[in-house]
């Protein structure tokens, strides 16, 4: 019998994940962060505040850093998603990842994937950002260890290391 | 893993009429644009739609158009796109300043003009997880009998905290609302009602489709106070649009947000028109603001602080804009 309320269902979600197209059956209520961690097994994406306030779950959606914990997975149909895992260049850390390591921009490490993803979005658009631009780009990401000074230094170092 | 809803269907209409038809076909459904407010509400059990009507594919809601009559901003324009627009930044500065400081960069890339104007009202007893609200007793806004902020009353004081509304109000914006039968256009101020539980004067099957700003706007600016320099909602936000000629004020409109259940235009500023902005006028503006805002306490700021902060912001912006015209 037909009712007003649709039956629970999964949809086929097709998206480009770290450069490769893939398809998965995903419940329409599934959040992008859960899809990435539990289905695609990309656990570099972190669940921090769980409400879009801390930036630990940031991923690139069509090149823009966005919080995956308040994004419905099925709304990413046909889009390109990049996580911290996808930023690795030929099996080696990217210049941002190296700079965070070398300049001690990471301590406990929990916020680091989100920080690097947000920084990556910045450097793609603004290869030589001012400190103010770095601060603005990272304003959605919280770190409880570093005090941010080292993080900003890391991003600056990565920008300067660009070819 | 978070269970957002046991059973959720997402509908993807390609035009406004299909969206409205879907909204009518599914009682209890919700429109979703950026989702930065609604998805968080769903996670907190504040909203439990069985069907979400995804507006992101509707072309009619997109784009900013400039004409002789002024600007039309589609409700689906993202806050980031609005903040980036060079003409908005130059001529409608308060709007650009408001858009540029909403939440964080990720939210601005997702969130839309329509979503920010239709943002749910907020309160320290409402924007909490399901178990928190259950443990502390539900409130008047949802499932409860009393208001925990003002227990003696029967009125919900949840505050409207959108940043765009005061800027658009100060600049005399109108909104276009699509309904099943016809579209209507009205001043933005008429969209809002001073009731924390039902602050939008929209029928369930109506959809905000566009915002219109008049041509040749006066100089304007927006400022707000909040605890964290990003993400946080404003404790008080003020937009001022001020035109001056020959050393006296020609027009003055002040829009306020964050303090009441609706954004509103400050009443009584016509008393300043025709006068220069001096200490006397600034004090008069401060008094008007202090009298008309109705902030409640939050966990980190007293009502009194928020009242003073709103007045101080209005004073600073008026002073600065007037000085800029001289």
Coordinates of C-alpha atoms in Angstrom, one line a residue:
Chain A
X1 CA 0.0 0.0 0.0
X2 CA 1.3 3.4 -0.8
X3 CA 1.7 5.8 2.1
X4 CA 2.8 9.5 2.3
X5 CA 5.9 8.5 4.1
X6 CA 8.5 7.0 1.7
X7 CA 10.1 3.8 2.7
X8 CA 13.7 3.8 4.0
X9 CA 16.1 3.3 1.2
X10 CA 19.6 3.5 0.0
X11 CA 20.7 5.3 -3.1
X12 CA 23.7 4.7 -5.3
X13 CA 26.1 7.5 -4.7
X14 CA 28.6 8.2 -7.3
X15 CA 31.4 10.6 -6.5
X16 CA 35.1 11.2 -7.1
X17 CA 37.0 10.4 -4.0
X18 CA 40.7 11.5 -3.9
X19 CA 40.8 11.4 -7.7
X20 CA 39.0 8.1 -8.3
X21 CA 35.4 7.7 -9.2
X22 CA 33.5 5.2 -7.0
X23 CA 30.0 4.1 -6.3
X24 CA 28.4 3.0 -3.0
X25 CA 24.9 2.3 -1.7
X26 CA 24.4 5.0 0.9
X27 CA 21.4 5.7 3.2
X28 CA 19.9 9.1 2.4
X29 CA 20.4 10.1 6.0
X30 CA 24.1 9.3 6.1
X31 CA 26.5 12.1 6.8
X32 CA 29.6 12.6 4.6
X33 CA 31.9 12.1 7.6
X34 CA 30.4 8.7 8.4
X35 CA 30.5 7.7 4.8
X36 CA 34.2 8.6 4.5
X37 CA 35.2 7.0 7.8
X38 CA 33.0 3.9 7.8
X39 CA 32.4 3.1 4.2
X40 CA 35.5 4.5 2.4
X41 CA 37.7 3.8 5.5
X42 CA 39.4 7.2 5.3
X43 CA 39.8 7.7 9.0
X44 CA 42.0 10.8 8.5
X45 CA 38.7 12.6 8.6
X46 CA 37.9 13.3 12.2
X47 CA 34.7 13.8 14.2
X48 CA 35.4 16.5 16.7
X49 CA 32.6 18.7 18.0
X50 CA 30.1 16.8 15.8
X51 CA 28.2 20.0 15.0
X52 CA 30.2 22.0 12.4
X53 CA 32.0 24.1 14.9
X54 CA 35.6 22.7 15.1
X55 CA 36.8 22.0 11.6
X56 CA 38.3 18.6 12.4
X57 CA 36.1 17.0 9.8
X58 CA 37.0 19.4 7.0
X59 CA 37.3 17.9 3.5
X60 CA 37.6 19.5 0.1
X61 CA 34.4 19.4 -1.8
X62 CA 35.1 20.6 -5.4
X63 CA 38.2 22.3 -3.9
X64 CA 36.4 24.2 -1.1
X65 CA 37.1 23.1 2.5
X66 CA 33.8 22.2 4.1
X67 CA 32.7 20.4 7.3
X68 CA 31.8 16.8 6.5
X69 CA 29.9 16.3 9.7
X70 CA 27.0 18.6 8.6
X71 CA 27.0 17.5 5.0
X72 CA 24.7 14.7 3.8
X73 CA 26.6 12.2 1.7
X74 CA 24.1 11.8 -1.0
X75 CA 24.2 15.6 -1.7
X76 CA 27.8 15.0 -2.9
X77 CA 26.6 13.1 -6.0
X78 CA 28.9 13.8 -8.9
X79 CA 31.2 16.0 -6.9
X80 CA 34.9 15.7 -6.1
X81 CA 35.9 15.0 -2.5
X82 CA 39.4 15.1 -1.3
X83 CA 40.6 14.1 2.2
X84 CA 43.9 14.3 3.9
X85 CA 44.8 10.9 2.5
X86 CA 44.4 12.3 -1.0
X87 CA 46.8 15.1 -0.5
X88 CA 49.8 12.8 -0.4
X89 CA 51.9 13.3 -3.5
X90 CA 53.2 10.0 -5.0
X91 CA 53.3 8.3 -1.7
X92 CA 55.2 11.1 0.0
X93 CA 53.8 13.9 2.3
X94 CA 52.8 17.0 0.5
X95 CA 54.7 20.3 1.2
X96 CA 51.9 21.3 3.7
X97 CA 52.2 17.9 5.5
X98 CA 56.0 18.2 5.6
X99 CA 55.8 21.8 6.9
X100 CA 53.3 20.9 9.7
X101 CA 55.7 18.1 10.7
X102 CA 58.9 20.2 10.5
X103 CA 57.6 23.4 12.1
X104 CA 55.7 21.5 14.9
X105 CA 52.4 22.6 13.6
X106 CA 51.0 19.4 15.0
X107 CA 51.0 18.2 18.6
X108 CA 48.3 15.7 19.5
X109 CA 47.4 15.6 15.8
X110 CA 43.6 15.4 16.0
X111 CA 42.9 18.8 14.4
X112 CA 45.8 18.4 11.9
X113 CA 43.9 16.8 8.9
X114 CA 41.3 19.6 9.0
X115 CA 44.0 22.2 9.4
X116 CA 45.9 20.9 6.4
X117 CA 42.8 20.5 4.3
X118 CA 41.7 24.1 5.0
X119 CA 45.3 25.3 4.3
X120 CA 45.4 23.3 1.0
X121 CA 42.2 25.1 -0.1
X122 CA 43.8 28.4 0.7
X123 CA 47.1 27.7 -1.0
X124 CA 45.4 26.5 -4.2
X125 CA 43.7 29.9 -4.5
X126 CA 46.2 32.1 -2.9
X127 CA 49.7 30.6 -3.3
X128 CA 51.4 33.4 -1.3
X129 CA 48.9 34.3 1.5
X130 CA 49.5 37.0 4.1
X131 CA 49.4 35.9 7.8
X132 CA 45.9 37.6 7.9
X133 CA 44.7 35.4 5.0
X134 CA 46.1 32.3 6.7
X135 CA 44.3 33.2 9.9
X136 CA 41.0 33.9 8.1
X137 CA 41.3 30.6 6.1
X138 CA 41.8 28.6 9.4
X139 CA 39.2 30.5 11.4
X140 CA 36.9 27.6 11.3
X141 CA 39.4 25.1 12.7
X142 CA 40.1 24.7 16.4
X143 CA 43.3 23.4 17.9
X144 CA 43.6 22.8 21.6
X145 CA 47.3 22.2 21.8
X146 CA 49.5 24.5 19.7
X147 CA 48.2 28.0 20.4
X148 CA 48.1 28.4 16.5
X149 CA 51.4 30.2 16.2
X150 CA 53.2 27.1 14.9
X151 CA 50.3 26.2 12.6
X152 CA 50.4 29.6 10.9
X153 CA 54.2 29.3 10.7
X154 CA 53.7 25.9 9.1
X155 CA 51.4 27.2 6.4
X156 CA 53.7 30.1 5.7
X157 CA 56.6 27.7 5.4
X158 CA 54.7 25.5 2.9
X159 CA 53.7 28.6 0.9
X160 CA 57.4 29.7 0.7
X161 CA 58.5 26.2 -0.3
X162 CA 56.3 26.2 -3.4
X163 CA 58.2 25.9 -6.6
Chain B
X1 CA 28.3 6.8 13.7
X2 CA 25.5 9.3 14.0
X3 CA 22.0 8.3 13.3
X4 CA 20.6 11.4 11.7
X5 CA 17.2 9.9 11.0
X6 CA 16.0 6.4 10.8
X7 CA 14.2 7.1 7.6
X8 CA 15.0 10.0 5.4
X9 CA 14.2 10.7 1.8
X10 CA 15.8 13.6 -0.2
X11 CA 13.8 15.1 -3.0
X12 CA 15.6 17.0 -5.7
X13 CA 13.2 19.3 -7.5
X14 CA 14.6 21.3 -10.5
X15 CA 12.4 24.3 -10.2
X16 CA 10.6 26.4 -7.6
X17 CA 7.1 25.1 -8.4
X18 CA 8.2 21.5 -8.1
X19 CA 9.8 22.3 -4.7
X20 CA 6.6 23.8 -3.5
X21 CA 4.5 20.9 -4.8
X22 CA 6.9 18.5 -3.0
X23 CA 6.6 20.5 0.2
X24 CA 2.8 20.2 0.0
X25 CA 2.9 16.5 -0.8
X26 CA 5.0 15.7 2.3
X27 CA 3.7 17.2 5.5
X28 CA 6.5 17.8 8.0
X29 CA 9.1 18.0 5.2
X30 CA 11.7 20.8 5.1
X31 CA 13.5 22.7 2.5
X32 CA 17.3 22.3 2.6
X33 CA 19.8 24.7 1.0
X34 CA 23.3 24.8 2.6
X35 CA 22.1 22.7 5.5
X36 CA 24.5 24.4 8.0
X37 CA 21.6 25.2 10.4
X38 CA 19.1 22.4 9.6
X39 CA 21.5 19.4 9.7
X40 CA 22.9 20.5 13.1
X41 CA 19.2 20.9 14.3
X42 CA 18.5 17.4 13.0
X43 CA 21.5 16.0 14.8
X44 CA 20.2 17.6 18.0
X45 CA 16.7 16.2 17.5
X46 CA 15.3 19.7 17.1
X47 CA 13.9 19.0 13.7
X48 CA 12.8 15.6 12.4
X49 CA 11.8 15.9 8.8
X50 CA 11.0 12.6 7.0
X51 CA 11.6 14.3 3.6
X52 CA 14.2 17.0 2.8
X53 CA 13.6 19.1 -0.3
X54 CA 17.0 19.9 -1.7
X55 CA 17.0 23.4 -3.3
X56 CA 20.6 23.2 -4.6
X57 CA 19.6 22.3 -8.2
X58 CA 17.1 25.1 -8.8
X59 CA 18.6 27.6 -11.2
X60 CA 16.0 30.3 -10.5
X61 CA 17.5 30.6 -7.0
X62 CA 21.0 31.3 -8.2
X63 CA 22.8 34.4 -9.3
X64 CA 23.1 38.1 -8.5
X65 CA 21.7 40.5 -11.1
X66 CA 22.3 44.2 -11.3
X67 CA 19.8 46.5 -13.0
X68 CA 18.6 50.1 -13.0
X69 CA 16.1 49.3 -10.2
X70 CA 18.9 47.9 -8.0
X71 CA 20.0 44.3 -7.3
X72 CA 18.3 40.9 -7.2
X73 CA 20.1 38.4 -5.1
X74 CA 18.9 34.8 -5.5
X75 CA 18.1 33.0 -2.3
X76 CA 20.4 30.2 -3.3
X77 CA 23.5 32.4 -3.7
X78 CA 26.1 31.2 -1.2
X79 CA 27.3 33.5 1.5
X80 CA 30.9 33.2 0.1
X81 CA 29.7 34.3 -3.4
X82 CA 27.9 37.2 -1.9
X83 CA 30.9 38.3 0.2
X84 CA 33.1 38.0 -3.0
X85 CA 30.9 40.1 -5.2
X86 CA 32.8 43.3 -6.1
X87 CA 29.7 45.5 -6.6
X88 CA 28.1 44.4 -3.4
X89 CA 31.4 45.0 -1.5
X90 CA 31.6 48.5 -3.0
X91 CA 28.0 49.8 -2.9
X92 CA 26.3 47.6 -0.3
X93 CA 29.1 47.4 2.2
X94 CA 27.1 46.3 5.2
X95 CA 25.8 43.3 3.3
X96 CA 29.4 42.3 2.2
X97 CA 30.7 42.8 5.8
X98 CA 27.9 40.7 7.3
X99 CA 28.3 37.9 4.7
X100 CA 32.1 37.9 5.2
X101 CA 31.8 37.3 8.9
X102 CA 29.1 34.7 9.1
X103 CA 30.3 31.5 10.9
X104 CA 33.5 30.1 9.2
X105 CA 34.8 29.8 5.7
X106 CA 33.4 26.3 5.2
X107 CA 29.9 27.4 6.3
X108 CA 30.0 30.4 4.0
X109 CA 30.9 28.1 1.1
X110 CA 27.8 26.0 1.9
X111 CA 25.3 28.4 3.5
X112 CA 22.9 30.5 1.4
X113 CA 21.3 34.0 1.5
X114 CA 17.8 32.4 1.9
X115 CA 19.1 30.1 4.7
X116 CA 20.6 32.9 6.6
X117 CA 17.5 35.0 6.4
X118 CA 15.3 32.0 7.5
X119 CA 17.7 30.9 10.2
X120 CA 16.0 29.3 13.2
X121 CA 16.0 31.3 16.4
X122 CA 18.5 30.2 19.1
X123 CA 18.7 29.9 22.8
X124 CA 21.0 28.4 25.4
X125 CA 18.2 26.0 26.5
X126 CA 17.3 25.0 22.9
X127 CA 20.5 24.5 20.9
X128 CA 21.6 21.5 22.9
X129 CA 21.6 17.8 22.3
X130 CA 18.5 15.7 22.9
X131 CA 19.8 14.1 26.1
X132 CA 20.8 17.5 27.5
X133 CA 17.4 19.0 26.9
X134 CA 15.7 15.8 28.2
X135 CA 17.8 16.0 31.4
X136 CA 17.2 19.7 32.0
X137 CA 13.6 19.6 31.0
X138 CA 12.3 20.6 27.6
X139 CA 11.5 24.2 26.9
X140 CA 8.7 26.2 25.5
X141 CA 10.2 26.3 22.0
X142 CA 10.0 22.6 21.7
X143 CA 8.1 19.9 23.6
X144 CA 8.3 21.8 26.9
X145 CA 5.9 23.9 29.0
X146 CA 8.1 26.6 30.4
X147 CA 10.8 29.0 29.3
X148 CA 13.9 28.3 31.3
X149 CA 15.3 31.8 30.6
X150 CA 12.2 33.6 31.8
X151 CA 10.2 31.0 33.7
X152 CA 7.4 33.4 34.8
X153 CA 6.4 34.2 31.2
X154 CA 4.6 32.2 28.5
X155 CA 6.7 33.8 25.8
X156 CA 9.6 32.2 23.9
X157 CA 12.6 34.6 23.9
X158 CA 14.9 32.6 21.6
X159 CA 16.9 35.1 19.5
X160 CA 17.3 35.6 15.8
X161 CA 21.0 35.6 15.0
X162 CA 21.3 35.9 11.2
X163 CA 23.8 38.5 10.1
X164 CA 22.4 39.4 6.7
X165 CA 19.0 40.5 7.8
X166 CA 20.1 43.7 9.7
X167 CA 22.3 44.8 6.8
X168 CA 19.5 44.2 4.3
X169 CA 16.9 45.9 6.5
X170 CA 19.1 49.0 6.9
X171 CA 19.4 49.2 3.1
X172 CA 15.6 48.8 2.6
X173 CA 15.5 45.3 1.1
X174 CA 12.4 43.5 -0.2
X175 CA 12.0 39.8 -0.5
X176 CA 10.1 37.7 -3.0
X177 CA 8.2 34.7 -1.7
X178 CA 7.0 32.0 -3.9
X179 CA 3.8 30.1 -3.0
X180 CA 1.6 27.5 -4.7
X181 CA -0.7 30.1 -6.2
X182 CA 1.4 33.2 -6.7
X183 CA 4.6 35.0 -5.8
X184 CA 4.4 38.0 -3.5
X185 CA 6.9 40.7 -2.8
X186 CA 7.2 42.5 0.5
X187 CA 9.6 44.5 2.7
X188 CA 12.0 42.2 4.4
X189 CA 10.8 43.4 7.8
X190 CA 7.4 41.9 7.2
X191 CA 9.0 38.4 7.0
X192 CA 9.6 38.4 10.8
X193 CA 7.5 38.2 13.9
X194 CA 8.6 38.8 17.5
X195 CA 8.0 35.2 18.6
X196 CA 11.0 32.9 19.2
X197 CA 8.8 29.8 18.4
X198 CA 7.4 31.1 15.1
X199 CA 9.5 34.0 13.9
X200 CA 8.9 33.7 10.2
X201 CA 5.7 35.0 8.5
X202 CA 5.9 32.2 5.9
X203 CA 3.3 29.6 5.2
X204 CA 4.6 26.0 5.2
X205 CA 4.5 25.8 1.4
X206 CA 6.1 29.2 0.8
X207 CA 9.7 29.6 -0.2
X208 CA 11.9 32.7 -0.1
X209 CA 13.3 33.0 -3.7
X210 CA 15.1 36.3 -3.9
X211 CA 16.1 39.5 -2.2
X212 CA 15.9 42.9 -3.8
X213 CA 18.0 45.9 -2.9
X214 CA 17.3 49.4 -4.2
X215 CA 19.7 51.3 -6.4
X216 CA 21.9 54.1 -5.2
X217 CA 22.3 53.0 -1.6
X218 CA 23.7 55.2 1.1
X219 CA 27.0 54.3 2.7
X220 CA 26.6 51.4 5.2
X221 CA 28.5 49.2 7.6
X222 CA 28.0 46.1 9.8
X223 CA 29.6 45.1 13.1
X224 CA 28.9 42.5 15.7
X225 CA 30.1 41.1 19.0
X226 CA 30.7 37.4 19.6
X227 CA 32.9 35.3 21.9
X228 CA 34.9 33.5 19.2
X229 CA 36.1 35.5 16.2
X230 CA 34.6 32.9 13.9
X231 CA 31.7 30.3 13.9
X232 CA 30.0 31.9 16.9
X233 CA 26.6 33.5 16.5
X234 CA 26.4 37.2 17.3
X235 CA 25.5 38.3 20.9
X236 CA 24.5 41.5 19.2
X237 CA 24.9 42.7 15.6
X238 CA 24.3 46.2 14.2
X239 CA 24.0 47.5 10.6
X240 CA 23.9 51.2 9.8
X241 CA 23.0 52.9 6.5
X242 CA 23.6 56.7 6.7
X243 CA 23.5 59.4 4.1
X244 CA 24.6 63.0 4.9
X245 CA 24.6 66.2 3.0
X246 CA 26.0 69.6 3.9
X247 CA 27.1 68.4 7.4
X248 CA 23.7 67.0 8.4
X249 CA 22.2 63.6 8.3
X250 CA 19.9 63.0 5.3
X251 CA 18.8 59.5 6.1
X252 CA 19.6 57.0 8.9
X253 CA 18.5 53.4 9.2
X254 CA 19.8 51.0 11.8
X255 CA 19.2 47.3 11.7
X256 CA 19.7 45.0 14.7
X257 CA 20.1 41.3 15.2
X258 CA 21.1 38.8 17.9
X259 CA 19.1 40.4 20.7
X260 CA 15.4 39.9 19.9
X261 CA 13.4 37.1 18.3
X262 CA 13.5 39.0 15.0
X263 CA 15.9 41.3 13.3
X264 CA 14.4 44.8 13.3
X265 CA 14.9 48.4 12.2
X266 CA 15.5 50.8 15.1
X267 CA 12.5 53.1 15.6
X268 CA 13.0 56.8 16.2
X269 CA 16.1 57.6 14.1
X270 CA 14.2 60.2 12.1
X271 CA 14.8 62.5 15.1
X272 CA 18.4 62.6 14.0
X273 CA 17.7 63.5 10.4
X274 CA 18.6 67.1 9.6
X275 CA 21.1 67.3 12.4
X276 CA 24.9 66.8 12.5
X277 CA 26.2 63.7 14.3
X278 CA 27.5 65.1 17.6
X279 CA 27.8 63.7 21.1
X280 CA 24.2 64.5 21.7
X281 CA 23.0 62.6 18.7
X282 CA 25.2 59.6 19.5
X283 CA 23.9 59.4 23.0
X284 CA 20.3 59.6 21.7
X285 CA 21.1 56.7 19.3
X286 CA 22.6 54.7 22.2
X287 CA 19.4 55.3 24.3
X288 CA 17.2 54.2 21.4
X289 CA 19.1 51.0 21.0
X290 CA 19.2 50.2 24.8
X291 CA 15.5 50.7 25.0
X292 CA 14.5 48.6 22.0
X293 CA 16.8 45.5 22.2
X294 CA 15.6 42.7 24.5
X295 CA 18.6 40.4 25.0
X296 CA 18.4 37.5 27.4
X297 CA 21.4 36.2 29.4
X298 CA 23.5 33.5 27.8
X299 CA 26.1 31.3 29.5
X300 CA 28.8 33.8 28.9
X301 CA 27.2 37.2 28.6
X302 CA 24.6 39.0 30.8
X303 CA 21.6 40.7 29.2
X304 CA 23.0 44.0 30.4
X305 CA 26.3 43.5 28.6
X306 CA 24.6 42.6 25.4
X307 CA 22.4 45.7 25.6
X308 CA 25.4 48.0 26.2
X309 CA 27.4 46.3 23.4
X310 CA 24.6 46.7 20.9
X311 CA 24.4 50.4 21.7
X312 CA 28.1 50.9 21.6
X313 CA 28.3 49.2 18.1
X314 CA 25.5 51.5 16.8
X315 CA 27.3 54.5 18.2
X316 CA 30.6 53.6 16.6
X317 CA 29.2 52.8 13.2
X318 CA 27.1 56.0 13.0
X319 CA 30.1 58.0 14.1
X320 CA 32.4 56.4 11.6
X321 CA 30.0 56.6 8.6
X322 CA 29.1 60.2 9.3
X323 CA 32.8 61.1 9.5
X324 CA 33.3 59.3 6.2
X325 CA 30.8 61.6 4.5
X326 CA 32.4 64.8 5.7

